[in-house]
Amino acid sequence: MGMGLMVLNIPAGRPVTMKQAAETLHIDEAAIDHTYGIVPLDPAQGKYAVRVTTERVSETSEPVYADPVIEPF
Amino acid sequence: MAQDRLIHVLVEFESSSYVRNAVEAAAHSFGHFQIPPEALPLGLKIEDIDAGFEPLKRSKAASGFQRLLMGAPTETESIIVRATIPCARLQDLIAANGDSCRIYEDPVIAPFPMSPLHLTDRPLGTAEQVTRQLGLPALTAAELTGEGVAIAIIDTGIDVARLQARGVTARVFPRPESSHTPRANVRRFSPEHGTMCAFAAHLMAPHAALIDVPVLVPHGHGQSQIQALLSEALLAYNDLSVMLEERREAANFTSLVVSNSWGLHRPDDGPNNGQPQYHNNPNHPVRDAIDRLIRNGADVLFAAGNCGSAAPGPQCDRDPDKQDKIFGANGYQDVLCVGGVDVENRLVPYSCSGPGMWSHDKPDLAAPTHFLGSEARGTGTADVGTSTSCPVAAGCVAALRTKLPAQRMSPTDLADVLRQTASFGRDNVWNEGLGFGVIAPVRAAEKLGLL
C-alpha cells in the first residue's frame, strides 16, 4: 500500500476538518491517513498537507506527491 | 631542500668518441660492456653509480632503450646510469657538464594504498583533532559556545546516557509536542545513529542544547531497517516551526539549528500517479515545510550522502550515473549541504559529490568525519559518513549563532558567509567534492565581527 502526500489550500485562519480536506481534494475521506492529520505547510497562506493511500486516490486530478522511504546516511 | 639529503637520479650523457672508446676498452678488459669511471660525466663518481641498475643506451633516432650489455654505444646513442648523490652536488654536476648531460629525478613510487575507508571502520583521527582543527579554543575564548542555541537532531533518537558517558553534558529536550505528535506516540529504540549525530553536533557547540527528534525508526523483518516515510520528517519540521512561531519551548533558545543526516540512497522511482517523484520535484511539499522553518529563522543543514562514486555504500545505486547525485531536500537552495572530509581535510571517498539537482553548487561545504568520537556504534569504531559531517557543521553554525541570532542575520545570509569563508577550497570557487571548502567557523566569526 503506497502512501503519498496531497496539498490543499484553505483560506488562512479557517479550521480544517478531514471532511473539508477530502472535499477540497475530491477524494474519499477514507483515503486520508487520519493518524497523520492535517499538517500546516504554510499556514499563513492556508497551505496544508495530508497523507493519503495512493491506491485510493488514483482517480483524482489533484497532484499526489511522493512519500518515499528515507533512511539515515 | 636539505643540501646533504641524498637524491636518486637518472643521469643521461652523450656517448662521445672518448666515452665510446672507454667502454670498448672496458669490454676488452672485463669481458662485458660497462661504464668505466673515466667515461662518467664530470663530477659523477663510480661510487655514486647504482651497480644494481644496468646502464641503458637511448637511441636518438628511434625512441627506445637498450641495455648497454647488448653492445657498445654508437654516436647516435646516449647512455643512462642510475645514481644516488647528495643534493649539494647536483648543481655542480649540471654546471660541469652543460648540455652533454641531463639529470632526471628518480622518485620513489608505490602502489596506491587502498583506502582504509573501503575496508574498515577504523577511525582516521579523533574528536579532539576535529575541534582543534576547527578552532574550538578560539571560539570558546570568544564565548561562542552555543549557549542559548538549540540543535535539533532529526534522526533515530538520542541515547542520553551514552552521551553523558562520553562526557557530553548538554541538555537534551524532547521533540516539541504538537497536536500532531503527542509524546506518547513517539517511538524509541536503540539510537546509535542519532547518538553519533548528537555527539558530533556538540563538539563545536558544547553549551548548545539538543532537541531529540526521533523520526527514523525500525521497519521490516526483525526491525532491521531504520527508516521512515518522508512525511514523518515533514511533520517534524512542522513541529519545530510551530515551536518557533509560538515561542513555547523556543523561549529557552535564541536560535535553532536543524541537522538532517538522512535522505534517499537512490532516486525514488516508484509509480506515483503520474506525478514527479520526490527526488526530481522541486515543488514537493517538504520544500514548503523547510522554507517555513528557514523563514522562522532556523538554519537547516543536510548531509550530502554516502554514495560518492569512489566508494559507494552497498545500499547505493549500482548505476554510476545515479551515484554522486545530490537530490531532494539535501540539495535545496537554502539548506546547507555538507560533504565529508577526514581530519586532514581530504575528501572521504564515499562523500556524495555534486552538483545538486536543484541548486548546482551542492554540496555547499565539507566538514570532518570518520573520527573516534561517540563510539556509539561500538568501542573503537569511528563516527562515519556525511551523517557525522553534517552535525559537526551544525555545531559550528550553533557556535556562531551564540551571538548572532536570526533576527540579526538570516539563515540564508549566514550560509553565504560560511561559503565565503570556507577553507581548503579553490579561491572561493565551488568544486563538486568540497563545495566551497571545509567549514571554517573561526574565519566566519572574524568576518562577522564576533571575534
XYZ file of C-alpha atoms in Angstrom:
524
model
C 0.000 0.000 0.000
C 1.684 3.173 -1.189
C 1.461 6.446 0.605
C 1.512 9.895 -0.908
C 1.065 13.493 0.101
C -1.569 15.883 -1.140
C -1.611 19.610 -0.636
C -4.713 21.660 -0.028
C -5.257 25.384 0.122
C -7.787 26.687 2.583
C -8.417 30.354 3.361
C -5.990 31.268 6.122
C -7.305 31.147 9.643
C -10.137 28.732 8.925
C -10.047 25.452 10.834
C -9.809 22.442 8.572
C -11.555 19.157 9.083
C -10.841 15.836 7.411
C -14.177 16.068 5.644
C -13.306 19.506 4.250
C -9.877 18.287 3.190
C -11.379 15.336 1.330
C -13.952 17.523 -0.369
C -11.347 20.085 -1.375
C -9.144 17.392 -2.879
C -12.073 15.489 -4.443
C -11.091 12.258 -2.743
C -12.736 9.785 -0.430
C -12.184 10.779 3.193
C -11.170 7.190 3.918
C -8.137 7.697 1.660
C -6.698 10.189 4.150
C -4.420 8.940 6.923
C -6.255 10.301 9.974
C -3.413 9.480 12.344
C -1.100 11.717 10.348
C -3.570 14.538 10.467
C -3.658 17.793 8.539
C -0.211 19.306 8.691
C 0.364 23.017 8.123
C 2.937 23.685 5.442
C 2.449 27.404 5.270
C -0.473 28.286 7.498
C -0.202 31.986 6.686
C -1.026 31.065 3.106
C -3.562 28.431 4.131
C -1.425 25.611 2.740
C -1.711 22.175 4.352
C -0.664 18.605 3.636
C -2.404 15.315 4.200
C -1.058 11.800 3.779
C -3.098 9.550 1.556
C -3.206 5.975 0.357
C -2.226 6.318 -3.283
C -4.349 3.403 -4.468
C -7.448 5.173 -3.166
C -6.791 8.474 -4.882
C -5.905 7.199 -8.327
C -8.864 8.956 -9.907
C -8.108 12.428 -8.602
C -6.769 15.129 -10.866
C -5.048 16.843 -7.928
C -1.276 16.317 -7.597
C -0.210 13.435 -5.385
C 3.350 13.894 -4.177
C 5.719 11.037 -3.477
C 6.281 9.954 0.098
C 9.375 7.786 -0.279
C 11.197 5.895 2.400
C 14.088 7.867 3.869
C 17.000 6.358 5.746
C 19.908 7.502 7.857
C 23.101 8.060 5.892
C 65.803 21.071 0.128
C 68.388 19.888 2.640
C 71.778 20.010 0.905
C 73.039 16.782 2.456
C 69.948 14.849 1.502
C 70.624 12.068 -0.966
C 68.623 12.104 -4.140
C 68.034 9.283 -6.583
C 68.632 10.350 -10.181
C 68.947 9.026 -13.688
C 71.927 10.563 -15.453
C 71.904 10.625 -19.235
C 75.065 11.624 -21.061
C 76.291 11.728 -24.641
C 78.451 8.897 -25.949
C 81.340 10.973 -27.256
C 84.217 9.211 -29.024
C 86.119 9.335 -25.723
C 83.242 7.610 -23.921
C 82.779 5.014 -26.649
C 86.497 4.184 -26.613
C 86.481 3.861 -22.819
C 83.519 1.498 -22.925
C 85.158 -0.592 -25.658
C 88.391 -0.797 -23.630
C 86.497 -1.876 -20.515
C 84.757 -4.581 -22.516
C 88.125 -5.947 -23.620
C 89.384 -5.930 -20.038
C 86.318 -7.299 -18.248
C 84.552 -9.278 -20.937
C 81.356 -7.245 -20.999
C 80.213 -3.719 -21.716
C 80.165 -1.439 -18.729
C 80.826 2.191 -17.836
C 84.383 2.704 -16.519
C 84.992 5.603 -14.121
C 86.752 7.688 -16.759
C 83.692 7.549 -19.017
C 81.352 9.093 -16.448
C 80.313 12.738 -16.672
C 82.486 15.212 -14.806
C 81.746 15.212 -11.101
C 79.995 11.850 -11.090
C 81.948 9.236 -9.109
C 81.902 5.498 -9.620
C 80.645 5.068 -6.047
C 77.650 7.237 -6.926
C 76.530 4.726 -9.523
C 73.914 2.118 -8.633
C 75.599 -1.143 -9.612
C 72.321 -2.938 -9.445
C 70.920 -0.912 -12.338
C 72.141 -1.967 -15.755
C 73.196 1.067 -17.801
C 70.957 1.750 -20.779
C 71.525 3.102 -24.250
C 68.972 5.501 -25.702
C 68.768 5.941 -29.427
C 68.340 9.496 -30.652
C 66.963 8.309 -33.971
C 64.418 5.800 -32.798
C 62.857 6.241 -29.433
C 63.612 3.332 -27.189
C 66.148 1.888 -24.818
C 68.615 -0.988 -24.917
C 70.777 -2.470 -22.237
C 74.409 -1.461 -22.588
C 75.332 -5.122 -22.161
C 73.933 -5.689 -25.642
C 76.810 -3.785 -27.275
C 78.932 -0.661 -27.344
C 77.074 2.579 -27.849
C 77.121 4.356 -31.160
C 77.497 8.093 -31.677
C 73.729 8.373 -32.081
C 73.082 6.809 -28.700
C 73.245 8.337 -25.255
C 73.904 6.405 -22.062
C 71.780 6.346 -18.914
C 73.002 5.323 -15.487
C 71.282 5.420 -12.137
C 72.991 7.253 -9.297
C 72.462 8.455 -5.774
C 74.121 11.774 -4.962
C 73.863 14.471 -2.303
C 71.642 17.356 -3.298
C 74.584 19.680 -2.712
C 76.427 18.233 -5.719
C 73.535 18.395 -8.111
C 74.147 21.926 -9.348
C 77.883 21.296 -9.714
C 77.195 18.236 -11.811
C 74.890 20.158 -14.098
C 77.304 23.094 -14.363
C 80.323 20.909 -15.119
C 78.739 19.026 -17.988
C 76.467 21.524 -19.668
C 74.147 20.198 -22.371
C 76.023 16.912 -22.688
C 74.470 15.609 -19.503
C 70.861 15.562 -18.367
C 69.687 14.615 -14.889
C 66.235 13.330 -14.033
C 64.804 12.734 -10.593
C 64.013 9.091 -9.965
C 61.330 9.349 -7.304
C 60.108 6.568 -5.103
C 56.863 5.133 -6.368
C 54.484 2.806 -4.560
C 51.170 1.099 -5.138
C 48.213 3.369 -4.443
C 47.171 2.475 -0.922
C 43.727 1.012 -0.651
C 41.702 3.493 1.276
C 41.072 2.184 4.770
C 37.612 3.642 4.309
C 36.896 0.805 1.923
C 37.818 -1.785 4.452
C 37.109 -0.803 7.978
C 35.506 1.472 10.465
C 38.942 2.305 11.848
C 38.984 5.966 12.889
C 41.253 8.265 10.930
C 41.592 10.768 13.746
C 39.955 11.857 16.947
C 37.262 14.260 18.025
C 39.979 16.320 19.711
C 41.732 16.731 16.379
C 38.469 17.861 14.828
C 37.769 20.505 17.430
C 41.350 21.766 17.352
C 41.333 21.934 13.583
C 38.040 23.826 13.528
C 39.237 26.301 16.131
C 37.253 25.420 19.229
C 39.695 27.196 21.594
C 39.338 30.488 19.704
C 35.557 30.187 19.611
C 35.422 29.305 23.302
C 37.631 32.271 24.174
C 35.136 34.474 22.350
C 32.272 32.807 24.218
C 30.917 31.319 21.005
C 29.904 28.084 22.676
C 26.351 27.561 21.500
C 24.913 28.958 24.730
C 21.250 29.762 24.154
C 21.165 27.834 20.880
C 19.361 24.561 20.238
C 20.359 21.950 17.706
C 17.560 19.661 16.568
C 18.792 16.227 15.587
C 16.313 14.784 13.094
C 17.371 11.188 13.313
C 16.861 7.925 15.162
C 16.762 9.331 18.671
C 19.495 10.122 21.176
C 20.816 7.849 23.906
C 21.403 10.480 26.588
C 23.144 8.084 28.961
C 25.680 7.178 26.306
C 26.264 10.824 25.508
C 26.878 11.566 29.162
C 29.239 8.624 29.392
C 31.232 10.242 26.611
C 31.423 13.498 28.519
C 28.628 15.388 26.823
C 26.665 17.381 29.344
C 24.241 19.108 27.004
C 20.638 19.491 27.972
C 18.579 17.237 25.713
C 14.998 18.289 25.115
C 12.349 16.016 23.665
C 10.746 16.717 20.341
C 8.384 19.657 20.748
C 4.871 18.468 21.220
C 2.202 19.476 18.786
C -1.334 18.360 18.213
C 0.056 16.016 15.576
C 2.628 14.240 17.658
C 1.648 13.637 21.253
C 4.790 12.494 23.007
C 3.229 9.208 23.968
C 3.236 8.276 20.288
C 6.919 8.924 19.706
C 8.588 5.563 19.412
C 12.059 4.965 20.752
C 14.614 2.288 20.077
C 18.348 1.724 20.057
C 19.559 5.037 18.711
C 23.204 4.578 17.700
C 22.986 6.774 14.635
C 21.183 9.608 16.371
C 23.584 9.470 19.304
C 26.514 9.654 16.918
C 24.972 12.736 15.313
C 24.245 14.359 18.674
C 27.830 13.846 19.798
C 29.113 15.390 16.576
C 26.785 18.383 16.914
C 28.010 19.022 20.414
C 31.704 19.121 19.520
C 31.854 22.717 18.348
C 28.961 23.989 20.431
C 29.455 22.439 23.868
C 26.899 24.687 25.547
C 24.163 24.232 22.970
C 21.036 22.347 23.912
C 19.962 19.387 21.825
C 16.440 18.624 20.688
C 15.871 14.937 20.135
C 13.584 14.440 17.125
C 13.406 10.699 16.502
C 11.937 10.310 13.047
C 13.791 7.310 11.655
C 12.507 4.153 13.280
C 12.862 0.399 12.733
C 10.896 -1.300 9.992
C 10.966 -4.616 8.197
C 11.573 -8.119 9.390
C 13.209 -8.098 12.764
C 13.000 -4.326 12.711
C 16.350 -4.419 10.968
C 15.861 -1.442 8.694
C 15.955 2.024 10.155
C 13.817 4.242 8.013
C 10.717 6.394 7.780
C 8.433 7.914 5.254
C 9.442 11.378 4.184
C 6.152 12.659 5.532
C 7.429 11.973 9.059
C 10.242 14.461 8.515
C 7.727 16.952 7.172
C 5.753 16.502 10.359
C 8.852 17.126 12.451
C 9.560 20.355 10.575
C 6.035 21.480 11.287
C 6.514 20.804 14.984
C 9.719 22.805 15.038
C 8.138 25.672 13.102
C 5.205 25.753 15.485
C 7.663 25.809 18.377
C 9.390 28.824 16.874
C 6.193 30.602 15.893
C 4.506 30.136 19.236
C 7.730 30.696 21.197
C 6.874 27.830 23.529
C 9.883 25.626 24.133
C 11.742 28.110 21.993
C 11.611 30.568 24.859
C 14.716 28.751 26.074
C 16.585 29.369 22.844
C 17.600 32.349 20.807
C 18.353 30.288 17.733
C 17.603 26.896 16.256
C 19.860 24.805 14.024
C 18.363 21.718 12.377
C 20.654 18.831 11.440
C 19.484 16.183 8.970
C 21.713 13.166 8.384
C 19.308 11.228 6.228
C 17.965 11.046 2.719
C 17.469 8.675 -0.158
C 20.268 6.331 -1.091
C 18.972 6.312 -4.629
C 16.376 8.293 -6.535
C 12.849 7.159 -5.797
C 11.442 5.643 -8.930
C 8.194 4.018 -7.935
C 4.989 4.856 -9.756
C 3.146 7.710 -8.182
C 0.003 8.593 -10.019
C 1.907 10.060 -12.914
C 3.338 12.838 -10.759
C 7.033 13.683 -10.434
C 8.759 11.860 -7.619
C 10.322 13.455 -4.593
C 13.884 13.449 -5.850
C 13.025 15.261 -9.056
C 10.223 17.511 -7.887
C 11.332 20.949 -6.707
C 7.778 21.734 -5.619
C 7.399 18.823 -3.232
C 5.541 19.858 -0.059
C 8.559 19.019 2.089
C 10.149 22.049 0.493
C 7.359 24.262 1.819
C 7.957 22.848 5.282
C 11.703 23.542 5.084
C 11.177 27.008 3.630
C 8.848 27.798 6.519
C 11.429 26.622 9.016
C 14.094 28.809 7.420
C 11.720 31.793 7.309
C 11.252 31.229 11.037
C 14.989 31.708 11.465
C 16.241 28.130 11.645
C 19.494 27.145 9.972
C 18.839 23.869 8.164
C 21.694 21.530 7.278
C 21.650 18.286 5.349
C 24.234 15.573 4.825
C 25.356 15.229 1.211
C 25.037 11.443 1.305
C 27.378 8.466 1.173
C 27.002 7.383 -2.427
C 30.149 9.013 -3.770
C 31.205 7.056 -6.820
C 34.710 6.463 -5.422
C 33.335 4.254 -2.659
C 29.569 3.940 -2.797
C 27.977 2.027 0.027
C 26.192 -1.258 -0.682
C 22.839 0.438 -0.426
C 23.647 2.882 -3.224
C 22.528 2.601 -6.810
C 24.819 0.363 -8.836
C 24.388 2.629 -11.831
C 27.333 5.079 -11.725
C 25.153 7.661 -13.445
C 22.898 7.636 -10.414
C 25.692 7.873 -7.858
C 27.212 11.182 -6.866
C 23.909 12.908 -7.126
C 22.512 15.280 -4.567
C 18.785 15.389 -4.883
C 15.674 16.007 -2.860
C 15.800 18.224 0.207
C 19.529 17.569 0.630
C 20.112 19.741 -2.422
C 17.609 22.556 -1.897
C 18.967 26.026 -2.466
C 18.527 27.398 1.045
C 19.788 24.450 3.054
C 23.458 23.921 3.754
C 24.515 20.638 2.201
C 27.576 19.137 3.878
C 30.061 16.664 2.408
C 32.746 14.794 4.327
C 36.495 15.193 4.813
C 38.854 13.383 7.137
C 40.787 15.164 9.871
C 43.427 16.121 7.307
C 40.815 17.784 5.125
C 40.889 15.108 2.449
C 37.575 14.319 0.858
C 36.365 10.935 2.074
C 35.687 8.751 -0.944
C 32.104 7.920 -0.051
C 31.033 11.560 0.228
C 28.494 12.391 -2.461
C 29.801 14.863 -4.978
C 27.772 17.482 -6.696
C 26.333 19.159 -8.491
C 22.928 19.237 -6.924
C 19.827 18.535 -8.912
C 18.067 21.774 -7.933
C 20.826 24.080 -6.961
C 24.022 23.444 -8.869
C 26.527 24.364 -6.170
C 25.910 21.427 -3.839
C 27.470 20.368 -1.578
C 27.956 23.815 -0.093
C 30.687 22.821 2.348
C 32.526 19.905 3.829
C 33.180 19.028 7.457
C 35.196 16.342 9.231
C 34.039 12.770 9.653
C 35.443 9.270 10.209
C 36.980 10.058 13.575
C 36.908 8.488 17.009
C 34.084 10.260 18.773
C 30.900 8.936 20.258
C 31.803 5.259 19.785
C 28.043 4.858 19.621
C 28.440 2.006 17.158
C 30.886 0.144 19.339
C 34.105 0.699 21.241
C 36.860 1.937 18.968
C 34.623 2.443 15.954
C 34.658 5.669 14.016
C 31.820 8.131 13.701
C 31.378 7.888 9.980
C 29.655 9.199 6.936
C 28.405 12.579 5.933
C 25.971 11.763 8.735
C 28.742 12.887 11.061
C 29.943 15.795 8.921
C 26.500 17.391 8.907
C 26.102 17.746 12.692
C 29.740 18.805 13.050
C 28.894 21.684 10.717
C 25.630 22.252 12.588
C 27.655 22.676 15.774
C 29.818 25.278 14.030
C 26.691 27.170 12.996
C 25.336 26.936 16.537
C 28.572 28.386 17.896
C 28.250 31.388 15.595
C 24.579 31.788 16.489
C 25.553 32.280 20.145
C 25.942 35.988 19.439
C 24.189 36.193 16.136
C 20.507 35.308 16.378
C 18.459 35.031 13.236
C 16.938 38.465 13.874
C 20.389 39.887 13.197
C 21.313 37.657 10.287
C 19.056 35.372 8.287
C 19.961 31.734 7.733
C 20.444 32.492 4.047
C 22.924 35.270 4.747
C 24.810 33.231 7.328
C 25.062 30.377 4.834
C 26.623 32.812 2.347
C 29.234 33.847 4.900
C 30.072 30.221 5.626
C 30.570 29.572 1.919
C 32.759 32.659 1.528
C 34.978 31.806 4.486
C 35.418 28.089 3.887
C 38.987 26.780 3.900
C 40.883 24.471 1.594
C 38.629 25.340 -1.299
C 39.819 26.775 -4.573
C 39.717 30.540 -4.124
C 36.048 30.506 -3.217
C 35.237 28.667 -6.419
C 32.835 25.799 -5.962
C 34.004 22.293 -6.757
C 31.969 19.130 -6.837
C 33.721 17.425 -3.907
C 34.267 20.019 -1.192
C 31.769 22.580 -2.417
C 33.228 25.932 -1.415
C 35.622 24.224 1.001
C 35.827 22.956 4.557
C 33.725 24.867 7.052
C 35.889 27.391 8.934
C 33.940 28.820 11.866
C 36.796 30.977 13.134
C 37.170 32.702 9.769
C 33.401 33.118 9.642
C 33.375 34.590 13.151
C 36.111 37.035 12.160
C 34.199 38.121 9.087
C 31.058 38.542 11.177
C 32.890 40.607 13.785
C 32.280 38.040 16.501
C 35.939 37.550 17.412
